[in-house]
GROMACS .gro file of C-alpha atoms in nm:
model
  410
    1UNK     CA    1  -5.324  -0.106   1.702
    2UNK     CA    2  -5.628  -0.009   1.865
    3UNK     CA    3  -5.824  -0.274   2.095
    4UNK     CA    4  -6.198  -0.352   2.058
    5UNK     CA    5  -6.399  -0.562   2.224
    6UNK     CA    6  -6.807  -0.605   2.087
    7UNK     CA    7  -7.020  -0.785   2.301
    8UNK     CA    8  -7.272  -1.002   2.133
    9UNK     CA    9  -7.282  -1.163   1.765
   10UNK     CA   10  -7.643  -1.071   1.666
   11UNK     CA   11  -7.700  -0.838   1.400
   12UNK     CA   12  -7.566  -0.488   1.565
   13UNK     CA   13  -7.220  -0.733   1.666
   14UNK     CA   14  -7.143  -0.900   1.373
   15UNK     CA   15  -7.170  -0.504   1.197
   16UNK     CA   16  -7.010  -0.330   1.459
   17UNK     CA   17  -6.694  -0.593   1.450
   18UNK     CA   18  -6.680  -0.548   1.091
   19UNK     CA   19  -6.682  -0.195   1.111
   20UNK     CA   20  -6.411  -0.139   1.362
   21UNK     CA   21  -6.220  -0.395   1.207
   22UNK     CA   22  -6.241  -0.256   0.890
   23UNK     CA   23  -6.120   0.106   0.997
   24UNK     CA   24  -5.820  -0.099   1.120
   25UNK     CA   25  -5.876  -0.198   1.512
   26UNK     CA   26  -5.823  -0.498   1.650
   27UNK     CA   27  -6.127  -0.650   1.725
   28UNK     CA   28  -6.262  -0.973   1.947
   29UNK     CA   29  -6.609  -1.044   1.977
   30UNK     CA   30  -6.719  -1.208   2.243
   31UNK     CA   31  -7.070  -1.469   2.150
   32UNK     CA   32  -7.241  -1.630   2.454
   33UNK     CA   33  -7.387  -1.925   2.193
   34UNK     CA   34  -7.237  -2.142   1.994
   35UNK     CA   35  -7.251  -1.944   1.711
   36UNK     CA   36  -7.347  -1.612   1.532
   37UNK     CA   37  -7.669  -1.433   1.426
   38UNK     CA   38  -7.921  -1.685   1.658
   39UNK     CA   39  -8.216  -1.409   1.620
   40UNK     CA   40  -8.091  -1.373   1.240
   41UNK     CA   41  -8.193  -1.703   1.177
   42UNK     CA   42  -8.552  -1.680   1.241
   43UNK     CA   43  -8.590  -1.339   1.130
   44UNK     CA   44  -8.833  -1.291   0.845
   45UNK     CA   45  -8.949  -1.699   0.918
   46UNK     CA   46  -8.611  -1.795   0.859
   47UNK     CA   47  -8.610  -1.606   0.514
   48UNK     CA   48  -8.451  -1.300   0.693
   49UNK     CA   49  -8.607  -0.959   0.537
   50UNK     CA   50  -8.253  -0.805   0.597
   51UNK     CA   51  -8.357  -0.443   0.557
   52UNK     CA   52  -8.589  -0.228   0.366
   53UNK     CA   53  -8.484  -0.038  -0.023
   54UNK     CA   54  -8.638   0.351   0.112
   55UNK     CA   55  -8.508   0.678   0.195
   56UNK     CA   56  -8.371   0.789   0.508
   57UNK     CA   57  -8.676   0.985   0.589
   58UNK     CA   58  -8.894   0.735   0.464
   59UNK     CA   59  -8.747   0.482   0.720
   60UNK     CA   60  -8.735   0.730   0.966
   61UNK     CA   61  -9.180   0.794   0.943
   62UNK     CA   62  -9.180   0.386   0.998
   63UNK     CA   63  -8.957   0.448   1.349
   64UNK     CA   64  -9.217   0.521   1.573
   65UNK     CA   65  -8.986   0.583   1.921
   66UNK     CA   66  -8.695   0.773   1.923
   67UNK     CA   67  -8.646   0.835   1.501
   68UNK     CA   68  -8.422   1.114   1.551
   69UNK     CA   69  -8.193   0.955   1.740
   70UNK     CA   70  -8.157   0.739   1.411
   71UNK     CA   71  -8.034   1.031   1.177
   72UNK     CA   72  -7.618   0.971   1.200
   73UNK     CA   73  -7.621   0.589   1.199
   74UNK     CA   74  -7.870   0.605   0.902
   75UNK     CA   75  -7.620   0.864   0.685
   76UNK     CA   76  -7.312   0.623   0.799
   77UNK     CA   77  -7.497   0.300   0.703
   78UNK     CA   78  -7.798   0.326   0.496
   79UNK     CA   79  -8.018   0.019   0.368
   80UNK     CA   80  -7.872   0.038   0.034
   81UNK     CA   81  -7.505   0.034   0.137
   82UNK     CA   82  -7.614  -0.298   0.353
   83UNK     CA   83  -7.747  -0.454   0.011
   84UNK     CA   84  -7.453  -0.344  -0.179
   85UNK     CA   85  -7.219  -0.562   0.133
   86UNK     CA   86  -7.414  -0.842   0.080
   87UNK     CA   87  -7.419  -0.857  -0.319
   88UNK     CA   88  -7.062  -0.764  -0.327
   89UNK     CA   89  -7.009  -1.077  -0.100
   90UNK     CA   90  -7.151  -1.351  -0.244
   91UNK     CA   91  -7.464  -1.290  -0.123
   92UNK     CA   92  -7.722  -1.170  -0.353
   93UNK     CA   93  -8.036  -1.000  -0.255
   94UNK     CA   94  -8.385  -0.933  -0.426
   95UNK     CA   95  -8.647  -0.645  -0.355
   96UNK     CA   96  -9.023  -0.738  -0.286
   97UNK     CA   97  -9.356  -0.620  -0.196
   98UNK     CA   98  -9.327  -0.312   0.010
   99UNK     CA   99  -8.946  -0.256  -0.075
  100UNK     CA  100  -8.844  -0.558   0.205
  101UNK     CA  101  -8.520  -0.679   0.099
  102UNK     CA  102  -8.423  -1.060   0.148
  103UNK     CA  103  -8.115  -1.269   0.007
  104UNK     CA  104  -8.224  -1.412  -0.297
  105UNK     CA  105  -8.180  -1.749  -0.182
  106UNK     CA  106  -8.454  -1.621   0.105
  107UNK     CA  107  -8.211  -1.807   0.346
  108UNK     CA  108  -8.136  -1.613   0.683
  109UNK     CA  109  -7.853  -1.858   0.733
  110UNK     CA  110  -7.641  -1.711   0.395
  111UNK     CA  111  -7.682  -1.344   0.562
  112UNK     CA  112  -7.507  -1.496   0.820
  113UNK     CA  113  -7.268  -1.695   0.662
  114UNK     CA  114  -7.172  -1.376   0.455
  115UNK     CA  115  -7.122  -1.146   0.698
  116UNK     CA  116  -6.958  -1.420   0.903
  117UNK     CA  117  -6.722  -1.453   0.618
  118UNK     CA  118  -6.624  -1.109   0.633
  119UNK     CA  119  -6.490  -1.087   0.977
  120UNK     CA  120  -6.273  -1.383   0.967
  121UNK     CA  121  -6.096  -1.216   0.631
  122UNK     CA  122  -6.069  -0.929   0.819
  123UNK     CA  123  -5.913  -1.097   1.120
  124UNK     CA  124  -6.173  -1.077   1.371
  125UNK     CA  125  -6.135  -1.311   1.694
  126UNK     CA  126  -6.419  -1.456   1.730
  127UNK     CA  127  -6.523  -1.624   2.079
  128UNK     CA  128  -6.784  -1.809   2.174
  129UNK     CA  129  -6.947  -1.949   2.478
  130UNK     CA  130  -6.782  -1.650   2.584
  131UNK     CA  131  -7.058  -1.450   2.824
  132UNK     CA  132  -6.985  -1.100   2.950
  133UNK     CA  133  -7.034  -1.060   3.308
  134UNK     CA  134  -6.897  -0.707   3.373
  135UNK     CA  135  -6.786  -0.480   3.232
  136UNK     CA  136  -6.418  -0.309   3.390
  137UNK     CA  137  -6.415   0.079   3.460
  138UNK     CA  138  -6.205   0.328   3.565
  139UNK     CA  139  -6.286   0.666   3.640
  140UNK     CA  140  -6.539   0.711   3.401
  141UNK     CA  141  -6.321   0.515   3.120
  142UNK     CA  142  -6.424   0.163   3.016
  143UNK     CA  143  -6.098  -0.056   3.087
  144UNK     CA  144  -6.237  -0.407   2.969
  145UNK     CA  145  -6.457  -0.689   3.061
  146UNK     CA  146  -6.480  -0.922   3.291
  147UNK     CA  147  -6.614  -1.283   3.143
  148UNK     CA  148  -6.864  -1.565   3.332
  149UNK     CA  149  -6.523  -1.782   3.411
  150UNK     CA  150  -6.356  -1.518   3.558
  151UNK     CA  151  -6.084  -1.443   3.319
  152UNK     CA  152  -6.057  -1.091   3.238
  153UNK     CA  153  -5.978  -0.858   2.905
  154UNK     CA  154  -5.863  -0.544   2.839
  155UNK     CA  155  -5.952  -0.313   2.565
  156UNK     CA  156  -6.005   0.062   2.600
  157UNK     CA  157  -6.363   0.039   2.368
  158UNK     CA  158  -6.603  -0.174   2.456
  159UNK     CA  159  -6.919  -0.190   2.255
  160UNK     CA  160  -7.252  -0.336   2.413
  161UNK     CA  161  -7.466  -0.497   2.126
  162UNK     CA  162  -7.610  -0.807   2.351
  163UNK     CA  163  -7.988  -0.809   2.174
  164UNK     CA  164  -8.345  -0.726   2.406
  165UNK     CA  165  -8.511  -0.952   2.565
  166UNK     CA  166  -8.737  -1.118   2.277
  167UNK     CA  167  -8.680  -1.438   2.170
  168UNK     CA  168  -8.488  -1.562   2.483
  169UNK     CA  169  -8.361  -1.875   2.363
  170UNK     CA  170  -8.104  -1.675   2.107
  171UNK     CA  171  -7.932  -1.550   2.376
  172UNK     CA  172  -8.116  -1.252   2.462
  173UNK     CA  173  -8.179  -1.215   2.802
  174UNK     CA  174  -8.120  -0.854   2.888
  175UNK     CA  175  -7.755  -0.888   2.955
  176UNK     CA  176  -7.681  -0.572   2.799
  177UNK     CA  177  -7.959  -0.397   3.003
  178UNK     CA  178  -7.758  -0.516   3.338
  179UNK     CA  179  -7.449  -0.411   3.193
  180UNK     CA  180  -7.548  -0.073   3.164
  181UNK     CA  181  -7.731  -0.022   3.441
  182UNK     CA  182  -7.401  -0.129   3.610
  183UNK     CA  183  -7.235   0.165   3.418
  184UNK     CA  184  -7.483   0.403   3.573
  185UNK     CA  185  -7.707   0.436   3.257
  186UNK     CA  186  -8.097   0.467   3.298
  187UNK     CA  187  -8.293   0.200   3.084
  188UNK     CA  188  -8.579   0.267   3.014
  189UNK     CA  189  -8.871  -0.021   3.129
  190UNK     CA  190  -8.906  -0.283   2.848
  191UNK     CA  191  -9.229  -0.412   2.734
  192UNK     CA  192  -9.317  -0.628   2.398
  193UNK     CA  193  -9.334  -0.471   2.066
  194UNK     CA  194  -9.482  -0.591   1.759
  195UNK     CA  195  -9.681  -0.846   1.941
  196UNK     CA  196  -9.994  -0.973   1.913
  197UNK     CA  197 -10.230  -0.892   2.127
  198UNK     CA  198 -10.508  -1.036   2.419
  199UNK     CA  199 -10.827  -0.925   2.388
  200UNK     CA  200 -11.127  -0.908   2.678
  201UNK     CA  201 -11.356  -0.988   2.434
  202UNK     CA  202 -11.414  -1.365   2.392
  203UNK     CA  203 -11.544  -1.423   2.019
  204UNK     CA  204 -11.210  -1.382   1.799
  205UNK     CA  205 -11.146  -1.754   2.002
  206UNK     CA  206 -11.460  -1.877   1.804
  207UNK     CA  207 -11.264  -1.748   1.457
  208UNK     CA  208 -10.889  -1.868   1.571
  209UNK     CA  209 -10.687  -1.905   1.277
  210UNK     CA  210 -10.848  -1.663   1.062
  211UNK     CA  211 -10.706  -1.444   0.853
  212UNK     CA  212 -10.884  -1.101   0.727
  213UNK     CA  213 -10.763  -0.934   0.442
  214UNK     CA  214 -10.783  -0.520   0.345
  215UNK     CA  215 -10.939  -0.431   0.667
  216UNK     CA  216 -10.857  -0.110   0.848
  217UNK     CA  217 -10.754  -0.100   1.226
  218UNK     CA  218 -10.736   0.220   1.368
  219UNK     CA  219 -10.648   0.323   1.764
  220UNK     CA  220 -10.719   0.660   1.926
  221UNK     CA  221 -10.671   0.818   2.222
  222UNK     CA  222 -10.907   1.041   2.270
  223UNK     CA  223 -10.979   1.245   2.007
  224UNK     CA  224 -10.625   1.149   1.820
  225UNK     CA  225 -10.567   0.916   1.609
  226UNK     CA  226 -10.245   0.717   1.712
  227UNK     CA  227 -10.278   0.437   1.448
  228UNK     CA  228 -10.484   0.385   1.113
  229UNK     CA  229 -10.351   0.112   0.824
  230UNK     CA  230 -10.481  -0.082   0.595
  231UNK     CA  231 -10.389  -0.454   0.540
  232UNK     CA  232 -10.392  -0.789   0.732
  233UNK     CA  233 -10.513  -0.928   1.072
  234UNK     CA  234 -10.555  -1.253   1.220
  235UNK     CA  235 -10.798  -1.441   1.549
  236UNK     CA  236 -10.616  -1.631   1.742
  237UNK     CA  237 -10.750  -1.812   2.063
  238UNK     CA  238 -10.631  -1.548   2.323
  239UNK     CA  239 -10.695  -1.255   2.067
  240UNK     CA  240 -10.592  -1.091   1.734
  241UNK     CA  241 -10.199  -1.116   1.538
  242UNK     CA  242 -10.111  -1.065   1.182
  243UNK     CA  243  -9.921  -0.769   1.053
  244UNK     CA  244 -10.165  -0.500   1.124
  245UNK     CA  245 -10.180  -0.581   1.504
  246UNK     CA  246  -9.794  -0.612   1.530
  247UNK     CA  247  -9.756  -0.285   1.384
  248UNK     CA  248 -10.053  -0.131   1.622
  249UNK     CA  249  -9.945  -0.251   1.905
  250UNK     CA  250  -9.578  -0.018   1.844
  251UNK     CA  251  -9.873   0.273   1.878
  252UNK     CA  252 -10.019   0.162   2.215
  253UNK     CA  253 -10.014   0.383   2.514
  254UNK     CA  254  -9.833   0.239   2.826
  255UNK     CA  255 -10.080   0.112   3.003
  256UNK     CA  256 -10.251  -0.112   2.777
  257UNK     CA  257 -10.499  -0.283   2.931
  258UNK     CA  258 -10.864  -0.173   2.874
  259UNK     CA  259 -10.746   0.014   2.528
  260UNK     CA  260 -11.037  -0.002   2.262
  261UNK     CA  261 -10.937  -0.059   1.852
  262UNK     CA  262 -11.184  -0.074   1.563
  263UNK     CA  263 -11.135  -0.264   1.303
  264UNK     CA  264 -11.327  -0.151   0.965
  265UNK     CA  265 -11.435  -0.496   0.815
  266UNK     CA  266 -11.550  -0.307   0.464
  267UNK     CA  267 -11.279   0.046   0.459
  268UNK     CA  268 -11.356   0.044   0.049
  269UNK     CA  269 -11.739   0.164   0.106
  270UNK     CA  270 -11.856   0.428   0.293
  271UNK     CA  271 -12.108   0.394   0.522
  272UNK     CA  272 -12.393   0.550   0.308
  273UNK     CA  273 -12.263   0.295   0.037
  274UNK     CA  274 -12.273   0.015   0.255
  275UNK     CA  275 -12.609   0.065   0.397
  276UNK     CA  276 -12.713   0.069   0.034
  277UNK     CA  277 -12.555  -0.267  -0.035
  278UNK     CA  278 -12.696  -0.415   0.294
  279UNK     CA  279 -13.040  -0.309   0.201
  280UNK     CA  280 -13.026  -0.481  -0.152
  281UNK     CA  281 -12.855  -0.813   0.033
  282UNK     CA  282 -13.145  -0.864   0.222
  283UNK     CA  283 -13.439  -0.744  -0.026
  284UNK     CA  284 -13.297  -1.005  -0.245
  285UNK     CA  285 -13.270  -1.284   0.015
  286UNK     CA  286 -13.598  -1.137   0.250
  287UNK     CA  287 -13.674  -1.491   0.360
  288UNK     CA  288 -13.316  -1.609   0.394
  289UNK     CA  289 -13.210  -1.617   0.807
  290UNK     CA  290 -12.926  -1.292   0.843
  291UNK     CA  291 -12.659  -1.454   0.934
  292UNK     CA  292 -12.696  -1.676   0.618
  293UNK     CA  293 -12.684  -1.358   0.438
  294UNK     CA  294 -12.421  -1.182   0.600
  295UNK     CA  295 -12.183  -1.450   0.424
  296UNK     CA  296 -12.189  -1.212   0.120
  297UNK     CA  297 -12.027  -0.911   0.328
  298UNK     CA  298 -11.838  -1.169   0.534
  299UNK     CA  299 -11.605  -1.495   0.584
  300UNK     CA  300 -11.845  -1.762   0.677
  301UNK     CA  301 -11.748  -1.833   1.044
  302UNK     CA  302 -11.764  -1.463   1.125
  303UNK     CA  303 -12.121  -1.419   0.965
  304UNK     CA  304 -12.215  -1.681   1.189
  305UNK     CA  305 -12.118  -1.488   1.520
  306UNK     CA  306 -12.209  -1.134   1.320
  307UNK     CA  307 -12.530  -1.009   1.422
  308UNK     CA  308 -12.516  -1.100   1.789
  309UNK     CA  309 -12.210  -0.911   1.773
  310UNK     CA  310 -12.464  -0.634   1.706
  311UNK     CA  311 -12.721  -0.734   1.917
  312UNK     CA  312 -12.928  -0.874   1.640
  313UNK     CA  313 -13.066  -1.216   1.571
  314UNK     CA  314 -12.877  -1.409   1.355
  315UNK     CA  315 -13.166  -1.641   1.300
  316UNK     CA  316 -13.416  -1.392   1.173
  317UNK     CA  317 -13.522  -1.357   0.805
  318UNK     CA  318 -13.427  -1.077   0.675
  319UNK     CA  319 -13.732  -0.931   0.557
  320UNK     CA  320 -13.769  -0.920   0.954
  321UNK     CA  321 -13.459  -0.682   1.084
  322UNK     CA  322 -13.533  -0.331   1.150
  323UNK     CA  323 -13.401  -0.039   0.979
  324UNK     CA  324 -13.249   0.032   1.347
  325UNK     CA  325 -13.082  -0.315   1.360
  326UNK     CA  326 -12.963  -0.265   0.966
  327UNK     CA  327 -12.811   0.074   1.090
  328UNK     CA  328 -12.669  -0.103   1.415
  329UNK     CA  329 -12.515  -0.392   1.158
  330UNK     CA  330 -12.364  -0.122   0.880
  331UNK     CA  331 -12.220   0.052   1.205
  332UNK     CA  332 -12.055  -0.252   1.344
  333UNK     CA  333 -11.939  -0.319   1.037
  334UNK     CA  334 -11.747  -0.023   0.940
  335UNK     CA  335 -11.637   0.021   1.359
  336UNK     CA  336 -11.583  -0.349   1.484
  337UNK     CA  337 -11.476  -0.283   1.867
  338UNK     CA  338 -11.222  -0.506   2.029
  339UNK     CA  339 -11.030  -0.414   2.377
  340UNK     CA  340 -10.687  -0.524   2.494
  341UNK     CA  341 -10.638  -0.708   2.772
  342UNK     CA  342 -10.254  -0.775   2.731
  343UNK     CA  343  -9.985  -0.796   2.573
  344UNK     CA  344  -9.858  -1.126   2.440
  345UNK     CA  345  -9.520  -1.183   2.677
  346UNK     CA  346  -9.228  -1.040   2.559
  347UNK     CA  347  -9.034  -1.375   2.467
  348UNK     CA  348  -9.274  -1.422   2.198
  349UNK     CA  349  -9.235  -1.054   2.054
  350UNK     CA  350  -9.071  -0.956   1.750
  351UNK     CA  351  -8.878  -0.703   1.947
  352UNK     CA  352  -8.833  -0.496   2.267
  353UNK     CA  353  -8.883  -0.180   2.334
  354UNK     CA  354  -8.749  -0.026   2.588
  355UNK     CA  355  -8.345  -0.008   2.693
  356UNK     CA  356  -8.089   0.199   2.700
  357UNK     CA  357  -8.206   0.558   2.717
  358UNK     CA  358  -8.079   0.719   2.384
  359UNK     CA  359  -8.058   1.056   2.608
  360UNK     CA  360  -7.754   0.887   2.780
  361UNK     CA  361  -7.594   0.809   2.428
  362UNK     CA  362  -7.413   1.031   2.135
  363UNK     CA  363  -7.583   0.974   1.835
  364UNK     CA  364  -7.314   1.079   1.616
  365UNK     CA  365  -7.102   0.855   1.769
  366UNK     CA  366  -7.319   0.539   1.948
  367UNK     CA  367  -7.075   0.635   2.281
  368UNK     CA  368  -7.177   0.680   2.626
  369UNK     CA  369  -7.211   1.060   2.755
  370UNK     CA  370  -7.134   0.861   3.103
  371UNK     CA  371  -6.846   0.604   3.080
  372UNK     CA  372  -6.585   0.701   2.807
  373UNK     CA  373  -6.467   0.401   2.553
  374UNK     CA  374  -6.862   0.221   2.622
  375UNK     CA  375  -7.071   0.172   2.281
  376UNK     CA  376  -7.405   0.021   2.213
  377UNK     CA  377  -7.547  -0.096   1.917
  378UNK     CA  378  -7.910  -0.268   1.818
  379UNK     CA  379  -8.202  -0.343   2.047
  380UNK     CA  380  -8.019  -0.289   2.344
  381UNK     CA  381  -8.085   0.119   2.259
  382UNK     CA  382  -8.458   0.240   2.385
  383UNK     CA  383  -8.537   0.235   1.981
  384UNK     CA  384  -8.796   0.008   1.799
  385UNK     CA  385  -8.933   0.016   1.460
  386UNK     CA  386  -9.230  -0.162   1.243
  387UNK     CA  387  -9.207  -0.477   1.060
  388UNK     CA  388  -9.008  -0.497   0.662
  389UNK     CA  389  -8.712  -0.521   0.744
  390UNK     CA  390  -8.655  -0.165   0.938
  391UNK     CA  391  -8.545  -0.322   1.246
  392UNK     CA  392  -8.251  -0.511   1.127
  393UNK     CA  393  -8.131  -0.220   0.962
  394UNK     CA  394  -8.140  -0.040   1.260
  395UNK     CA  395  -7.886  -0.285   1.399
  396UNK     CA  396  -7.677  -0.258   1.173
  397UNK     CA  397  -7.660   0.070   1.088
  398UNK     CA  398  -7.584   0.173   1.499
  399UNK     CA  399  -7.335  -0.140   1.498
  400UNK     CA  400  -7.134   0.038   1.218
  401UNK     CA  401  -7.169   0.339   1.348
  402UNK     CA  402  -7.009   0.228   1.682
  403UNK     CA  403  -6.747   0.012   1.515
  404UNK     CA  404  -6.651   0.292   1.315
  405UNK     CA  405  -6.648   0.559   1.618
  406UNK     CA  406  -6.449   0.259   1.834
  407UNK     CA  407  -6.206   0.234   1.636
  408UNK     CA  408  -6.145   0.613   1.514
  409UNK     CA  409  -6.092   0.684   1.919
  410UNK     CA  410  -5.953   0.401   2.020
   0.00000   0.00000   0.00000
């Protein structure tokens, strides 16, 4: 019987073990932590959005780096086959807004428990506390690993599923990245992804802990457009979060710092429209001070800060302000400027991008073009996606992928 060993028991593990154990290898995986699925857990804020109920191609557009690369562990493991595993074990699951797919119970732990479950009925050797801290090679053929304590196995596949570097208390400290390198593989730099964002501006401090609904952020470069959504942003006191940012900041160039975003406080009115409704705001309330006013376009604490955010004073009556300062407010309005400082540091991000260069990996089969036997699986790869539930799935659609492919060769 063939011999498999998966490092890590995240997402992309916990699949690929299944996987290989399921085409009939024997399989150990080998857990650092005490137990499985530690980045699971708080996936989703603990209700785990386990993947997303779309098309190939329609996961593929929400894949921003390296989609392609995606197209064989997709067809071997799509969304809906992981919803169908999890219903058909106990576990099931319910669709919601924007096709995210969580277990019904909207417990990360049951995903876990689930898939958990599987790999013991299927005779997986599961060890924990057990850290990888080489991996054995032979002339260009993976041979085995060699753990923290010194004691060594063998197994003629190895596959490398050991997480990023977000979230560093699960276990993922870039173990995998080390490991590869090791194996002669380039990885690519990694940097936070779907992270909020510092800004150089001081004012969204002043608004911390507000939340802005149906607004429109859009990022260029140039003359193109790398980013334009609709939906839901947040101040915090070193900048801006909420799901719009995360997803922009997948779009940002790679040197960050000094890059400008707008932010579209009113995207359903044009800006003919919204000079029209700006003129009959203040013709009704001409002796009313603007930023007074402005709480009828506006939440209250940022109509405060509004107008000297366009160089106006807030304290005027209205029957006072210019048509030039009217303009300058409907343009502000519909083109809020904010500029990026930083990144937020990558223990805090959702995930990492950055890792394994895909180049140096079959697609078809998750194996090394470099060392023969040596998988990877999950965020260890140089691949990143947006937020509902496409990341997961990208786990554990590479992690069966590679189990499968293991265990056919082995």
């Amino acid at each position: 019987m063939a011999e498999v060993i998966v490092i890590g028991g995240g997402a992309a593990g916990m699949m690929a073990a299944l996987a290989a154990s399921g085409a009939g290898a024997r399989v150990t995986l080998l857990e650092r932590n005490e137990k499985l699925g530690r980045k699971v857990y708080i996936t989703g804020k603990g209700r785990c959005n386990v993947t997303n109920d779309c098309t190939r191609d329609e996961f593929l557009r929400e894949v921003p780096r390296n989609p392609r690369f995606l197209y064989s562990a997709l067809n071997a493991f799509p969304p809906q086959q992981m919803m169908a595993l999890l219903e058909e074990n106990g576990c099931p699951v319910v669709v919601q807004r924007g096709r995210r797919v969580f277990p019904q119970t909207e417990k990360a732990s049951d995903v876990t428990r689930t898939l958990e479950r599987i790999l013991l009925r299927q005779g997986v050797r599961i060890r924990y506390h057990s850290r990888v801290q080489s991996l054995r090679t032979e002339a260009g053929q993976v041979r085995g690993v060699v753990l923290e304590s010194g004691e060594e196995l063998d197994a003629a596949r190895v596959i490398v599923a050991t997480g990023g570097l977000s979230y560093p208390g699960t276990g993922s400290t870039g173990d995998g990245y080390r490991l590869a390198r090791e194996a002669g593989h380039t990885i690519v730099p990694q940097r936070p992804s779907l992270t909020a964002l510092e800004t150089v501006e001081s004012w969204p401090g002043k608004l911390q802990g507000l939340s802005l609904k149906n607004v429109t952020l859009t990022l260029k470069n140039g003359k193109r457009t790398l980013y334009a959504e609709l939906g839901e942003m947040l101040f915090t006191h070193f900048g801006v979060s909420g799901p719009l940012v995360l997803e922009m900041s997948c779009h940002l160039p790679e040197e960050v710092e000094g890059v400008q975003f707008l932010i579209d406080l009113k995207p359903g009115l044009d800006p003919q429209q919204l000079d029209a409704r700006l003129v009959r705001e203040m013709e009704a309330q001409s002796r009313r001070q603007l930023r007074n006013v402005m709480g009828a376009l506006l939440p209250g604490r940022l109509a405060e800060i509004f107008p000297e955010m366009c160089r106006v004073d807030g304290e005027r009556v209205c029957g006072q302000v210019t048509r030039e300062e009217r303009e300058r407010i409907g343009r502000t309005l519909k083109a809020l400027p904010l500029t990026v400082r930083a990144l937020r540091p990558i223990e805090e991000a959702i995930v990492t991008r950055g890792g394994v260069s895909v180049r140096e990996v079959t697609p078809g089969t998750m194996e090394s073009r470099l060392v023969s036997g040596l998988y990877f699986a999950g965020e260890v790869l140089d691949v990143d996606a947006h937020t509902g539930g496409y990341n997961l799935q990208i786990a554990f659609s590479t992690g069966c992928l590679a189990g499968q492919s293991a265990a056919a060769e082995a």
